[in-house]
Amino acid sequence: MADVQKRDGFATKFGVIAAAAGSAIGLGNIWKFPYITGENGGAAFILVYLGCIALIGVPVMLSEFVIGRRGQKDAAGSFRRLAPGTPWFLTGWMGIAAAFMILAFYGVVAGWTLHYTFMAIGGNFESMDPAAVGNYFGSFISTDFLPIFWQGIFMTLTAGIVLAGVKNGIEKYSKILMPLLLGLLVILAIRSMTLPGAGAGIDFLLKPDFSKLTGKAVLDALGHAFFSLSLGMGTMITYGSYINKKENLGTTAIQVTLADTGIALLAGLAIFPAVFAFNVTPSAGPGLVFVTLPSVFNQMFGGPIFATMFFALLAVAALTSSISILEVVVAYFSEEKGMDRKKATIIVTILITVIGMLASLSMGRTSDIMFPFFSSGEWIRVGFFDLLDKFSANFLLPIGGLFISLFVGWKMKAADVRDEVSNGGTLRAMFFWVFIWAARIIAPVGIIIVFLYNLGIIQP
Ligand code: PHE
């Protein structure tokens, strides 16, 4: 198959892990995981989240790798090649739609992290008291120009890396950025855990209080597993298609999952001890990182340095994720529609950036424009930013993940799946039947529970 040989791909084992883990590790781990953990009471929520990761996350990730590497195409094209003449490719289309929506708001939040990095470098938070930091965040995200300026910078960086191509772009940058990220988080976690009064934060993360565990918390955990592992929209199908035929897909899926989960827990260790040491409320919500941490850093020796490191780290983590989201769309337009890669990257980036600008404006100037949205059993009204977030995460990703696991579990021949996970029989693949039944039953049932919850059919 000549066209297969011409495709770009990851050159090394480390490149594969670094790129896929780079995709998984992002704002989901460092910004979202701590705040939903804070809202849901800590350790017990984390245990449920870990269960979701193991039972649903791992099989769905391996399913995506199998589809991508066997299909040797982008998210939609891989389905089309493995099941020609069937509507399964629509799963890939849905993923492309999800990629547009997620990257639009993701670029905005990532832009905030860039702005905060430069604020921290200039020592601008030093003179602010906690109330001023909170007010600053609120007024910053609601201004017209500044958030869009930083979003534009971030989207340009994302496009630049994707433009360089898979091997020279994603792999090269992930190799440099991922270990840097890990090192910075470890330093930050150590600093945070050695603050006086940090013990309460460590207890919050490690001592489960199951009485705090609501049905909502359980289902929140399941939903976040999808977003955090970059599952349900074809990211891991696209990356899977670049994985060398000699790599072990099962161990890759497990290593990526461990890395993602490890970074989320590390982020928790970096944030919660400090939150408790400085008497900040753990359930502060989505603003936790931006509203709370600058004041936390202000009360630390060397605060501006830690603050700069932290926000730079967030931007780096967001960048290795955003390139994987953009790559899903670029791979689709270049492989399915025959568009030049460069042209596809530029056009798609401009479109997504414009959608993101509207999302950013919806935090301020257009905040009165609301959309109806059905969530947890009732109609609520949400702004454009929230609509993009909620519709993609609560609706598109779970349905995508459902079809992905059903496809591998029931549509593909078990012999073909075994061939792919065992590299043509050269690996023992002892876990094979566990994986197949997880893809057939455990993951789909879990996903359906998330979905019914999102529609409000199951109440906590
Ligand atoms: N997993 C990324 C994060 O945690 C976000 C993401 C979602 C990336 C979906 C790709 C696809 O930040």
Short mmCIF file of C-alpha atoms in Angstrom, two decimals, residues 197-387:
data_model
loop_
_atom_site.label_atom_id
_atom_site.label_comp_id
_atom_site.label_asym_id
_atom_site.label_seq_id
_atom_site.Cartn_x
_atom_site.Cartn_y
_atom_site.Cartn_z
CA GLY A 197 -0.61 24.05 57.03
CA ALA A 198 -0.37 22.03 53.82
CA GLY A 199 -1.40 18.82 55.60
CA ALA A 200 -5.12 19.57 55.38
CA GLY A 201 -4.83 19.77 51.60
CA ILE A 202 -3.02 16.44 51.43
CA ASP A 203 -5.74 14.88 53.61
CA PHE A 204 -8.38 16.38 51.33
CA LEU A 205 -6.76 14.54 48.41
CA LEU A 206 -5.95 11.27 50.13
CA LYS A 207 -8.58 10.59 52.83
CA PRO A 208 -11.88 9.66 51.19
CA ASP A 209 -15.12 10.77 52.80
CA PHE A 210 -17.71 8.63 51.01
CA SER A 211 -20.60 10.51 52.57
CA LYS A 212 -19.72 13.37 50.21
CA LEU A 213 -20.07 11.13 47.19
CA THR A 214 -23.25 12.07 45.35
CA GLY A 215 -24.60 10.53 42.16
CA LYS A 216 -23.64 13.75 40.42
CA ALA A 217 -20.04 13.33 41.58
CA VAL A 218 -19.89 9.80 40.17
CA LEU A 219 -21.22 10.91 36.81
CA ASP A 220 -19.05 14.05 36.78
CA ALA A 221 -16.06 11.77 37.23
CA LEU A 222 -17.10 9.63 34.28
CA GLY A 223 -17.60 12.66 32.03
CA HIS A 224 -14.28 14.20 32.94
CA ALA A 225 -12.48 10.93 32.13
CA PHE A 226 -13.44 11.46 28.48
CA PHE A 227 -12.33 15.04 28.25
CA SER A 228 -9.11 14.49 30.14
CA LEU A 229 -7.99 11.45 28.12
CA SER A 230 -8.85 13.19 24.80
CA LEU A 231 -11.35 10.45 23.97
CA GLY A 232 -14.52 10.33 21.91
CA MET A 233 -13.61 12.67 19.06
CA GLY A 234 -10.95 10.83 17.11
CA THR A 235 -7.81 12.41 18.56
CA MET A 236 -6.42 9.02 19.48
CA ILE A 237 -7.67 7.57 16.16
CA THR A 238 -5.68 10.22 14.31
CA TYR A 239 -2.59 9.76 16.52
CA GLY A 240 -3.10 5.98 16.37
CA SER A 241 -2.80 6.16 12.59
CA TYR A 242 0.70 7.65 13.05
CA ILE A 243 1.83 4.89 15.43
CA ASN A 244 4.41 2.51 14.00
CA LYS A 245 3.18 -1.05 13.39
CA LYS A 246 5.80 -2.37 15.83
CA GLU A 247 4.54 -0.48 18.88
CA ASN A 248 2.45 -2.26 21.49
CA LEU A 249 -0.89 -0.43 21.47
CA GLY A 250 -2.10 -1.90 24.77
CA THR A 251 0.92 -0.80 26.77
CA THR A 252 0.89 2.57 25.00
CA ALA A 253 -2.74 3.14 26.06
CA ILE A 254 -1.92 2.17 29.64
CA GLN A 255 1.20 4.36 29.78
CA VAL A 256 -0.64 7.37 28.37
CA THR A 257 -3.47 6.85 30.85
CA LEU A 258 -1.02 6.56 33.76
CA ALA A 259 0.81 9.71 32.65
CA ASP A 260 -2.44 11.67 32.32
CA THR A 261 -3.75 10.49 35.67
CA GLY A 262 -0.39 11.04 37.34
CA ILE A 263 -0.22 14.64 36.13
CA ALA A 264 -3.78 15.32 37.30
CA LEU A 265 -2.95 13.97 40.77
CA LEU A 266 0.31 15.94 40.76
CA ALA A 267 -1.64 19.07 39.84
CA GLY A 268 -3.92 18.32 42.78
CA LEU A 269 -0.87 18.01 45.04
CA ALA A 270 0.46 21.30 43.71
CA ILE A 271 -2.80 23.17 44.22
CA PHE A 272 -4.73 21.84 47.24
CA PRO A 273 -2.02 21.97 49.93
CA ALA A 274 -1.50 25.63 49.01
CA VAL A 275 -5.24 26.26 48.89
CA PHE A 276 -5.60 24.93 52.45
CA ALA A 277 -2.40 26.51 53.71
CA PHE A 278 -3.73 29.92 52.69
CA ASN A 279 -7.37 29.35 53.63
CA VAL A 280 -8.81 29.48 50.15
CA THR A 281 -12.09 27.66 49.52
CA PRO A 282 -11.51 24.43 47.54
CA SER A 283 -14.88 24.67 45.81
CA ALA A 284 -14.10 28.05 44.24
CA GLY A 285 -15.08 26.63 40.82
CA PRO A 286 -13.65 27.25 37.33
CA GLY A 287 -11.86 30.35 38.53
CA LEU A 288 -9.84 28.33 41.10
CA VAL A 289 -6.56 28.53 39.20
CA PHE A 290 -6.91 32.08 37.92
CA VAL A 291 -8.66 33.75 40.83
CA THR A 292 -7.04 31.92 43.73
CA LEU A 293 -3.49 30.97 42.86
CA PRO A 294 -2.06 34.44 42.22
CA SER A 295 -2.93 35.35 45.82
CA VAL A 296 -1.54 32.04 46.99
CA PHE A 297 1.71 32.74 45.16
CA ASN A 298 1.74 36.26 46.59
CA GLN A 299 2.09 34.80 50.05
CA MET A 300 4.94 32.53 49.08
CA PHE A 301 8.63 33.24 49.14
CA GLY A 302 9.64 33.60 45.48
CA GLY A 303 5.96 33.89 44.56
CA PRO A 304 6.31 35.65 41.18
CA ILE A 305 8.75 32.97 40.03
CA PHE A 306 6.41 30.14 41.04
CA ALA A 307 3.46 31.96 39.50
CA THR A 308 5.31 32.48 36.23
CA MET A 309 6.34 28.83 36.17
CA PHE A 310 2.85 27.65 36.92
CA PHE A 311 1.08 29.65 34.23
CA ALA A 312 3.78 28.91 31.67
CA LEU A 313 3.31 25.25 32.52
CA LEU A 314 -0.42 25.52 31.97
CA ALA A 315 0.16 27.17 28.59
CA VAL A 316 2.60 24.43 27.58
CA ALA A 317 0.17 21.70 28.64
CA ALA A 318 -2.62 23.42 26.73
CA LEU A 319 -0.43 23.70 23.63
CA THR A 320 0.40 19.99 23.41
CA SER A 321 -3.36 19.34 23.70
CA SER A 322 -4.49 21.99 21.24
CA ILE A 323 -2.16 20.71 18.53
CA SER A 324 -3.81 17.29 18.84
CA ILE A 325 -7.26 18.83 18.48
CA LEU A 326 -6.24 20.87 15.41
CA GLU A 327 -4.52 17.81 13.92
CA VAL A 328 -7.83 15.88 13.90
CA VAL A 329 -9.38 18.53 11.65
CA VAL A 330 -6.31 19.14 9.49
CA ALA A 331 -5.81 15.39 8.90
CA TYR A 332 -9.46 15.16 7.83
CA PHE A 333 -9.33 18.03 5.33
CA SER A 334 -5.97 17.04 3.90
CA GLU A 335 -6.66 13.30 3.62
CA GLU A 336 -10.38 13.18 2.91
CA LYS A 337 -10.83 16.40 0.98
CA GLY A 338 -7.43 16.41 -0.70
CA MET A 339 -6.63 19.88 0.63
CA ASP A 340 -3.01 20.96 0.91
CA ARG A 341 -1.91 20.47 4.55
CA LYS A 342 -0.65 24.00 4.87
CA LYS A 343 -3.79 25.51 3.39
CA ALA A 344 -6.00 23.28 5.54
CA THR A 345 -4.12 24.29 8.70
CA ILE A 346 -4.42 28.01 7.98
CA ILE A 347 -8.10 27.96 6.97
CA VAL A 348 -9.17 25.73 9.87
CA THR A 349 -7.19 27.79 12.39
CA ILE A 350 -8.81 31.01 11.19
CA LEU A 351 -12.31 29.50 11.37
CA ILE A 352 -11.78 28.09 14.87
CA THR A 353 -10.18 31.32 16.08
CA VAL A 354 -13.20 33.32 14.88
CA ILE A 355 -15.59 30.96 16.69
CA GLY A 356 -13.36 31.28 19.76
CA MET A 357 -13.45 35.09 19.53
CA LEU A 358 -17.23 34.92 19.74
CA ALA A 359 -16.86 32.63 22.76
CA SER A 360 -14.49 35.13 24.38
CA LEU A 361 -16.84 38.05 23.69
CA SER A 362 -19.65 36.02 25.29
CA MET A 363 -17.84 36.47 28.62
CA GLY A 364 -18.34 40.22 28.37
CA ARG A 365 -19.86 42.32 25.61
CA THR A 366 -22.33 39.65 24.41
CA SER A 367 -22.94 37.99 27.79
CA ASP A 368 -26.66 38.66 27.48
CA ILE A 369 -26.98 36.39 24.43
CA MET A 370 -28.08 33.07 25.91
CA PHE A 371 -28.84 29.67 24.42
CA PRO A 372 -31.22 27.03 25.79
CA PHE A 373 -29.41 23.89 26.91
CA PHE A 374 -30.77 20.70 28.45
CA SER A 375 -28.69 19.57 31.41
CA SER A 376 -29.31 17.23 34.33
CA GLY A 377 -33.06 17.08 33.78
CA GLU A 378 -33.82 20.71 33.18
CA TRP A 379 -33.54 23.45 30.58
CA ILE A 380 -30.93 25.99 31.49
CA ARG A 381 -29.69 29.06 29.63
CA VAL A 382 -26.02 29.25 28.80
CA GLY A 383 -23.74 31.72 27.04
CA PHE A 384 -21.91 30.85 23.83
CA PHE A 385 -18.69 29.87 25.64
CA ASP A 386 -20.56 27.43 27.90
CA LEU A 387 -22.59 26.13 24.99
#
